[in-house]
Amino acid sequence: MSFNVLVSDPLAEEGIEILKGFCNVDEKTGLSEDELVGIIGGYDALIVRSGTEVTARVIEAATKMKYIGRAGAGVDNIDTDAATRKGIIVANAPEGNTLAATEHTMAMMLSLARRIPSATASLKKGEWKRSKFMGVEMNEKVLGVVGFGRIGREVAKRAQSFNMKVVAYDPFITPERGAQFGVEMMSVEDLFKVADVITVHTPLIKETMHLVNEKSIATMKDGVRIINCARGGIIDEAALAVAVASGKVAGAALDVFESEPPTESPLLALDNVIVTPHLGASTVEAQKNVAISIAHQCIDVLKGGAAKYVVNAPMIPTELQETLEPYARLAERMGRLASQVVAGAITKIEVTYAGDLIEMRQNLKFVTRMAIKGIMDPILQQPINIVNAEFVARERGVTIAETTTEESHGFKNMISLTVKTNAGEETISGTVFGKNRVRIVAIGSFTMDMIPEGSIVIARHIDRPGVIGPAATVLGKHTINIGGMQVGRVKAGEEAIMVLNVDSDVPEYVMKEIREIPGIISATFATL
């Protein structure tokens, strides 16, 4: 069978040659949406970079399409939901630019330390002001790496060759795993306090938005240097500009910005700030690597195999969809809850199936991976789905276990998800009533009947009068409506748990107020 592939953005020649060895390739760049819709029906695969917008309308017209490849990491320009509904695999090439981003980070750090851009500009103006550009050495300095994934690890390796001490924060990396790389793992708060240089390599999610802000900068060393070659928005640029201008922060280097191009950023006016126009992946080698990766994945899919870096979840097989879908949905919600209530770096994920589910043990891998996806998706930068969830977890040193048991505690079926960390463990259990009524029925030893959706406040507390009421009063005072409540206990007068379904997000300052109520042991806000 002959396959037709459309390459609609410039792609390195090495990738084109690989594709031509297996299929027919048309290179047509700069197409409008209408032009793409007019021709896409004749192609089995589409390869893009960031220039082509693969909209739902384009995907609807792609009647033969089996694969959409993004030569790079980000897939914001592809409607992955529309592709999933149509059964089209979407894949990217996240590893191809790892070294490029790593080296750009190192270049920014050294340029910042030795003030190279300012010195260059001065000399080109005919000045010779050597004393004005006194730098600092990186030898024996402490580098704080926020996010210890592929790029963070490569940065750490290179920093160690400069005789820097490296400390890092990553919610999925245990101290033992970090020690294998010669790195001390710690909380992000402690990292901010001890680092001379801070570099961020995290995704931009709710938890990392403005992670570096006025409050966190105040806890840092005087004269700290801050680098961001990851995602715009992780750093509050206005707060950073104030800190640089005051001298609290000796300098900053940014390759990414909250708004790009950053024409209004106050950082552009500061001499001690180095900026580049999102060049982290802009090397000849990186573009070659992503082109080769995306071409090989294209061929694998067209041959009937799987892509290595799938970013959309494959559809559930039709014959199993009605049966498995509610369990998969339940498992993912349980995972999302677990990731937000458990403390410490995750070391093991165990999923136990009971009751009628034992009869489907051959098909439960899908459900297990949805649980893993739920745990890891809110935190990690790369897209997580049932194809790569287990691989990504194991890559980060997390052990995965899937077991079955006859004991279902009186329920017709039950899924129990246990997440173990270096600080303890938490078990969440759930069941499906009828065809699709999913419920969480226990958190630890506390039973309940909770619908796993929306926003919730989970509080462990002493079972006594005058605890639940004040918590509800705090929410009401801040105009946060409570839509439902579950309370569970094992023995009267001892530790209990309450779960409050709320109609809006609960800010951290409100959660802090709840935690200060006498009798409250802990309180967490979670979004399912």
XYZ file of C-alpha atoms in Angstrom:
528
model
C 0.000 0.000 0.000
C 1.248 3.472 -0.869
C 0.870 6.241 1.706
C 0.761 9.996 1.157
C 2.306 12.384 3.691
C 1.909 16.171 3.726
C 4.647 18.277 5.323
C 3.112 21.728 5.802
C 5.958 23.472 7.666
C 9.711 23.538 6.969
C 11.286 20.256 8.119
C 14.945 19.297 8.258
C 16.037 17.393 5.149
C 17.059 14.342 7.186
C 13.430 13.833 8.184
C 12.176 14.321 4.629
C 14.597 11.688 3.309
C 13.441 9.150 5.889
C 9.820 9.695 4.895
C 10.577 9.447 1.165
C 12.095 6.036 1.754
C 8.663 4.695 2.692
C 5.912 6.932 1.313
C 5.003 9.764 -1.038
C 5.867 13.146 0.422
C 4.483 16.559 -0.549
C 6.091 19.674 0.965
C 3.585 22.529 0.880
C 4.241 25.290 3.364
C 2.371 28.491 4.160
C -1.073 27.026 3.487
C -4.172 28.830 4.746
C -6.845 26.885 6.613
C -9.056 26.844 3.508
C -6.191 25.577 1.350
C -5.364 22.865 3.881
C -8.995 21.770 4.135
C -9.139 21.536 0.348
C -6.288 19.041 0.028
C -5.990 17.220 3.367
C -8.455 14.496 2.377
C -5.837 12.946 0.116
C -3.233 12.364 2.837
C -2.632 9.596 5.371
C -0.345 11.676 7.578
C 0.414 15.332 8.296
C 3.662 16.686 9.738
C 3.829 20.219 11.099
C 5.930 22.485 13.276
C 4.400 25.532 14.982
C 3.335 27.392 11.839
C 0.361 25.260 10.773
C -2.888 25.471 12.727
C -4.450 22.015 12.629
C -8.009 22.976 13.530
C -11.089 20.823 14.065
C -12.225 21.867 10.587
C -8.969 20.603 9.054
C -9.235 17.331 10.973
C -12.852 16.837 9.934
C -11.766 17.064 6.295
C -8.920 14.566 6.853
C -10.896 11.494 5.838
C -7.834 9.205 5.419
C -5.680 10.630 8.215
C -3.981 8.214 10.599
C -1.209 10.367 12.070
C -0.393 14.002 12.841
C 3.207 14.636 13.847
C 4.544 17.765 15.553
C 8.272 18.238 14.932
C 8.913 19.669 18.387
C 7.403 19.480 21.856
C 4.386 21.823 21.990
C 1.099 20.777 20.388
C -0.906 23.940 21.098
C -1.477 24.388 17.366
C -3.181 20.990 16.999
C -6.764 20.280 18.115
C -5.879 17.012 19.851
C -9.451 16.472 21.103
C -10.777 16.589 17.553
C -8.028 14.216 16.429
C -8.817 11.787 19.260
C -12.513 11.766 18.392
C -11.593 10.911 14.826
C -9.144 8.184 15.927
C -6.068 10.030 14.632
C -2.813 9.578 16.515
C -1.047 12.825 17.424
C 2.635 12.562 18.361
C 5.446 14.965 19.148
C 9.238 14.831 19.588
C 9.928 16.007 23.167
C 13.472 14.662 23.465
C 14.884 16.230 20.329
C 15.480 19.632 21.870
C 16.677 18.472 25.323
C 20.336 19.255 24.733
C 19.552 22.490 22.908
C 17.502 23.780 25.854
C 20.147 22.536 28.284
C 22.985 24.317 26.515
C 20.936 27.491 26.158
C 20.366 27.454 29.910
C 24.092 27.078 30.543
C 24.855 29.863 28.067
C 22.395 32.148 29.855
C 23.883 31.323 33.254
C 27.468 32.032 32.174
C 26.518 35.164 30.231
C 24.701 36.405 33.310
C 27.600 35.624 35.630
C 30.185 37.365 33.428
C 27.866 40.119 32.089
C 28.844 39.274 28.520
C 25.940 40.944 26.637
C 26.413 44.292 28.420
C 30.175 44.167 27.979
C 29.765 43.398 24.278
C 27.371 46.311 23.763
C 29.716 48.652 25.661
C 32.781 47.720 23.644
C 30.892 48.076 20.370
C 30.068 51.647 21.397
C 33.798 52.342 21.622
C 33.998 52.102 25.424
C 36.680 50.291 27.427
C 35.156 49.995 30.915
C 36.604 46.799 32.345
C 35.783 47.588 35.974
C 32.131 48.160 35.146
C 31.613 44.519 34.180
C 33.019 42.638 37.162
C 31.613 39.107 37.130
C 31.348 36.153 39.500
C 32.568 32.560 39.232
C 30.241 29.592 39.312
C 32.796 27.491 41.183
C 31.342 26.297 44.525
C 28.102 28.220 43.967
C 24.772 26.497 44.721
C 22.560 25.905 41.686
C 18.875 25.347 42.441
C 17.086 23.376 39.715
C 13.301 23.628 39.917
C 11.995 20.648 37.942
C 14.288 17.636 37.627
C 13.127 16.099 34.377
C 15.273 15.466 31.298
C 16.450 19.062 30.867
C 16.865 19.677 34.588
C 19.055 16.585 34.906
C 21.223 17.576 31.956
C 21.675 21.083 33.369
C 22.681 19.586 36.717
C 25.255 17.334 35.066
C 26.912 20.265 33.332
C 26.777 22.473 36.417
C 28.588 19.782 38.392
C 31.441 19.953 35.881
C 31.799 23.599 36.986
C 32.169 22.349 40.574
C 28.764 23.741 41.511
C 26.696 22.144 44.253
C 23.307 21.234 42.783
C 20.076 21.094 44.751
C 16.735 20.378 43.125
C 12.996 20.278 43.637
C 10.666 17.884 41.837
C 7.519 16.367 43.402
C 8.165 13.036 41.688
C 11.850 12.586 42.508
C 12.810 10.980 45.803
C 15.976 11.938 47.699
C 17.392 8.513 46.857
C 16.763 9.015 43.134
C 18.287 12.508 43.261
C 21.354 11.164 45.055
C 22.002 8.888 42.079
C 22.663 12.080 40.114
C 24.712 13.639 42.905
C 21.894 16.083 43.657
C 20.238 16.948 46.970
C 16.452 17.009 46.676
C 14.537 19.488 48.851
C 11.347 21.508 49.007
C 11.053 24.458 46.653
C 10.892 26.763 49.672
C 14.230 25.480 50.990
C 15.739 25.617 47.511
C 14.869 29.299 47.192
C 16.646 29.996 50.487
C 19.968 28.271 49.695
C 20.542 28.743 45.949
C 22.923 31.301 44.463
C 21.520 30.632 40.994
C 17.972 29.370 40.310
C 16.888 27.838 37.004
C 13.334 26.654 36.353
C 12.453 23.639 34.198
C 8.820 22.947 35.048
C 5.598 22.985 33.061
C 3.323 25.994 33.334
C 0.395 24.672 35.360
C -1.780 26.134 38.087
C 0.760 25.168 40.767
C 3.733 26.748 38.955
C 2.087 29.953 37.699
C 4.139 32.786 39.246
C 6.060 30.267 41.339
C 8.776 32.924 41.466
C 6.951 35.955 42.857
C 7.396 38.856 45.242
C 6.933 36.639 48.299
C 9.260 33.842 47.181
C 11.930 36.292 45.969
C 11.965 37.843 49.448
C 13.084 34.473 50.863
C 16.012 34.158 48.438
C 19.632 35.107 49.030
C 20.596 38.692 48.323
C 22.298 38.747 44.928
C 20.590 35.619 43.605
C 20.487 35.081 39.843
C 17.364 33.662 38.170
C 17.040 31.881 34.805
C 13.939 30.779 32.892
C 14.310 28.782 29.678
C 11.177 26.718 30.365
C 7.780 28.433 30.144
C 6.659 32.023 30.367
C 4.476 32.669 33.397
C 6.472 30.638 35.905
C 8.101 33.918 36.917
C 6.096 37.001 37.847
C 7.932 39.390 35.525
C 6.732 42.541 37.282
C 7.939 41.258 40.659
C 11.252 40.166 39.153
C 11.782 43.573 37.566
C 11.294 45.281 40.931
C 13.709 42.845 42.598
C 16.394 43.371 39.930
C 16.019 47.144 40.091
C 16.387 47.085 43.879
C 19.479 44.859 43.760
C 17.830 41.979 45.663
C 18.248 39.914 42.478
C 21.674 40.476 40.912
C 20.452 39.548 37.463
C 18.043 37.443 35.436
C 18.087 35.647 32.092
C 14.855 34.804 30.283
C 14.194 33.004 27.026
C 10.419 32.788 27.550
C 7.795 35.317 28.617
C 4.214 35.552 29.801
C 3.330 37.341 26.570
C 5.397 36.809 23.433
C 6.801 38.922 21.980
C 7.287 40.709 25.336
C 6.986 44.257 24.064
C 5.545 45.565 27.344
C 7.740 43.634 29.788
C 9.480 45.903 32.332
C 12.455 43.534 32.224
C 13.533 44.796 28.794
C 14.644 48.118 30.257
C 17.043 46.618 32.818
C 20.775 46.240 32.125
C 21.102 43.250 34.458
C 18.549 41.211 32.532
C 19.475 39.061 29.540
C 16.676 38.184 27.124
C 16.453 35.992 24.029
C 13.421 35.458 21.746
C 12.456 31.879 22.716
C 15.578 30.277 21.250
C 15.828 27.261 23.565
C 15.226 24.728 20.799
C 16.743 26.760 17.985
C 19.786 24.735 16.985
C 20.541 22.943 13.751
C 20.969 19.697 15.674
C 17.681 20.032 17.556
C 15.721 20.639 14.368
C 17.423 17.635 12.781
C 16.654 15.452 15.812
C 12.959 16.335 15.973
C 12.593 15.824 12.217
C 14.146 12.348 12.400
C 12.064 11.390 15.443
C 8.760 12.537 13.985
C 9.483 10.855 10.625
C 10.265 7.487 12.232
C 7.101 7.688 14.338
C 5.078 8.478 11.218
C 6.362 5.386 9.464
C 5.749 3.216 12.525
C 2.106 4.313 12.671
C 1.517 3.877 8.946
C 2.930 0.360 9.242
C 0.293 -0.399 11.870
C 2.479 0.130 14.938
C 2.519 2.756 17.673
C 4.207 6.137 17.972
C 6.705 6.513 20.814
C 5.479 9.933 21.956
C 1.712 9.888 21.511
C 0.094 12.980 23.048
C -3.578 12.090 22.694
C -5.302 9.138 24.303
C -6.331 6.420 21.827
C -10.031 5.641 21.758
C -11.327 2.736 23.855
C -12.094 -0.270 21.584
C -15.753 -0.123 20.607
C -16.620 -3.535 22.043
C -15.219 -2.541 25.475
C -16.142 1.135 25.567
C -19.412 0.875 27.489
C -17.888 -1.475 30.057
C -14.491 0.127 30.644
C -15.245 3.820 30.261
C -16.761 4.435 33.719
C -13.956 2.520 35.444
C -11.347 4.456 33.491
C -13.045 7.727 34.378
C -13.197 6.736 38.048
C -9.535 5.668 38.103
C -8.376 8.928 36.548
C -10.366 11.022 39.049
C -8.999 8.927 41.933
C -5.495 9.529 40.605
C -6.026 13.270 40.343
C -7.301 13.343 43.914
C -4.391 11.255 45.187
C -1.792 13.490 43.536
C -3.225 16.528 45.322
C -3.616 15.082 48.826
C -0.513 12.942 49.161
C 2.710 14.517 50.432
C 6.262 13.736 49.345
C 7.902 12.260 46.247
C 5.992 9.310 44.799
C 7.809 5.968 44.921
C 5.052 3.439 44.164
C 1.581 3.333 42.613
C -0.521 0.250 43.319
C -3.940 -0.404 41.784
C -6.029 -3.229 43.239
C -9.173 -4.556 41.505
C -11.864 -6.459 43.379
C -15.246 -8.101 42.822
C -16.578 -8.382 39.272
C -13.502 -6.604 37.908
C -11.452 -9.763 38.424
C -13.232 -11.302 35.437
C -11.880 -8.464 33.241
C -8.279 -8.690 34.479
C -6.941 -9.107 30.925
C -8.326 -5.700 29.935
C -7.563 -3.643 33.064
C -4.236 -2.231 31.907
C -6.187 0.592 30.268
C -7.795 1.478 33.610
C -4.478 1.272 35.472
C -2.841 3.644 33.053
C -5.713 6.079 33.408
C -5.071 6.068 37.167
C -1.388 6.803 36.535
C -2.371 9.530 34.082
C -4.576 11.114 36.725
C -1.725 11.131 39.232
C 0.968 12.531 36.964
C -0.840 14.711 34.447
C -1.457 17.727 36.754
C 2.238 18.067 37.538
C 4.361 17.041 34.574
C 5.244 19.167 31.569
C 4.831 16.464 28.917
C 1.375 15.269 27.896
C 0.403 12.083 29.777
C -2.001 9.491 28.336
C -2.666 5.759 28.441
C 0.097 5.115 25.933
C 2.963 6.793 27.787
C 1.708 7.014 31.396
C 3.421 3.886 32.685
C 6.629 4.601 30.773
C 6.858 8.145 32.161
C 6.205 6.948 35.723
C 8.856 4.221 35.552
C 11.317 6.654 33.974
C 10.988 8.749 37.125
C 11.699 5.793 39.400
C 8.063 5.050 40.310
C 7.171 1.371 40.784
C 3.822 0.282 39.276
C 1.842 -2.666 40.670
C -1.516 -4.084 39.540
C -3.223 -6.708 41.698
C -6.617 -8.366 42.141
C -8.457 -9.607 45.225
C -11.736 -11.336 45.982
C -12.477 -8.930 48.864
C -14.626 -6.018 47.678
C -15.945 -4.893 51.088
C -19.585 -5.454 50.185
C -19.434 -3.697 46.807
C -20.060 -5.449 43.506
C -16.794 -3.994 42.215
C -14.027 -1.875 43.683
C -10.839 -0.112 42.615
C -8.325 0.785 45.333
C -5.472 3.130 44.462
C -2.533 3.305 46.869
C 0.106 5.980 46.352
C 3.283 5.578 48.391
C 5.774 8.388 48.864
C 8.904 8.998 50.881
C 6.646 10.697 53.450
C 3.910 8.075 53.784
C 1.023 6.677 51.747
C -2.637 7.235 50.929
C -5.292 4.818 49.662
C -8.420 5.914 47.809
C -11.165 3.421 46.919
C -13.980 3.761 44.426
C -16.765 1.836 42.773
C -19.157 1.993 39.810
C -22.878 1.561 40.468
C -24.964 0.364 37.556
C -23.565 1.387 34.186
C -21.832 4.682 34.917
C -22.477 6.076 38.417
C -18.947 6.474 39.766
C -18.246 7.102 43.452
C -15.269 7.396 45.774
C -16.256 5.270 48.770
C -13.202 5.582 51.013
C -10.135 7.691 51.685
C -7.853 5.664 53.894
C -10.030 4.030 56.554
C -12.767 6.674 56.281
C -15.858 5.633 54.301
C -17.996 8.032 52.273
C -20.116 8.343 49.144
C -18.439 11.100 47.129
C -19.051 12.045 43.499
C -15.522 12.605 42.095
C -15.972 15.835 40.192
C -15.503 19.571 40.538
C -13.660 21.303 43.358
C -13.397 19.946 46.891
C -11.922 20.742 50.284
C -10.666 17.695 52.202
C -9.983 18.197 55.888
C -8.851 15.723 58.515
C -10.054 16.821 61.913
C -10.895 15.762 65.461
C -14.447 14.425 65.684
C -15.956 16.903 68.122
C -18.453 19.766 68.063
C -17.300 23.167 66.814
C -14.989 22.050 63.995
C -17.097 21.450 60.883
C -19.259 24.544 61.414
C -16.373 27.027 61.614
C -14.839 25.551 58.436
C -18.102 26.137 56.585
C -18.295 29.632 58.084
C -14.841 30.503 56.728
C -15.895 29.460 53.229
C -19.130 31.405 53.507
C -17.306 34.502 54.732
C -15.277 34.438 51.499
C -18.428 33.882 49.353
C -17.474 30.299 48.491
C -20.619 28.191 48.194
C -20.731 24.620 49.509
C -22.600 22.271 47.179
C -22.330 19.106 49.247
C -20.620 17.511 52.224
C -19.377 14.083 53.231
C -18.147 13.160 56.706
C -16.404 9.938 57.633
C -15.094 8.562 60.915
C -13.970 5.278 62.394
C -14.593 5.978 66.074
C -16.411 8.844 67.751
C -14.163 11.482 69.259
C -11.098 10.471 67.279
C -9.752 11.535 63.871
C -12.371 12.033 61.155
C -12.534 13.419 57.632
C -14.841 15.873 55.913
C -15.110 16.464 52.180
C -16.786 19.690 51.089
C -17.858 20.097 47.464
C -17.444 23.780 46.581
C -18.586 25.776 43.576
C -15.341 27.693 43.026
C -11.615 27.567 43.680
C -10.508 28.134 47.266
C -7.506 30.505 47.489
C -4.555 29.458 49.618
C -5.163 32.248 52.149
C -8.649 30.818 52.764
C -7.230 27.299 53.143
C -4.733 28.683 55.644
C -7.604 30.167 57.648
C -9.335 26.773 57.686
C -6.154 25.028 58.854
C -5.936 27.443 61.785
C -9.338 26.329 63.158
C -8.873 24.407 66.439
C -9.418 20.717 65.795
C -8.391 20.804 62.108
C -5.416 18.481 61.540
C -4.890 19.170 57.840
C -6.849 20.712 54.969
C -6.287 20.503 51.213
C -8.039 22.024 48.217
C -8.257 19.739 45.176
C -9.688 20.009 41.679
C -10.974 16.878 39.972
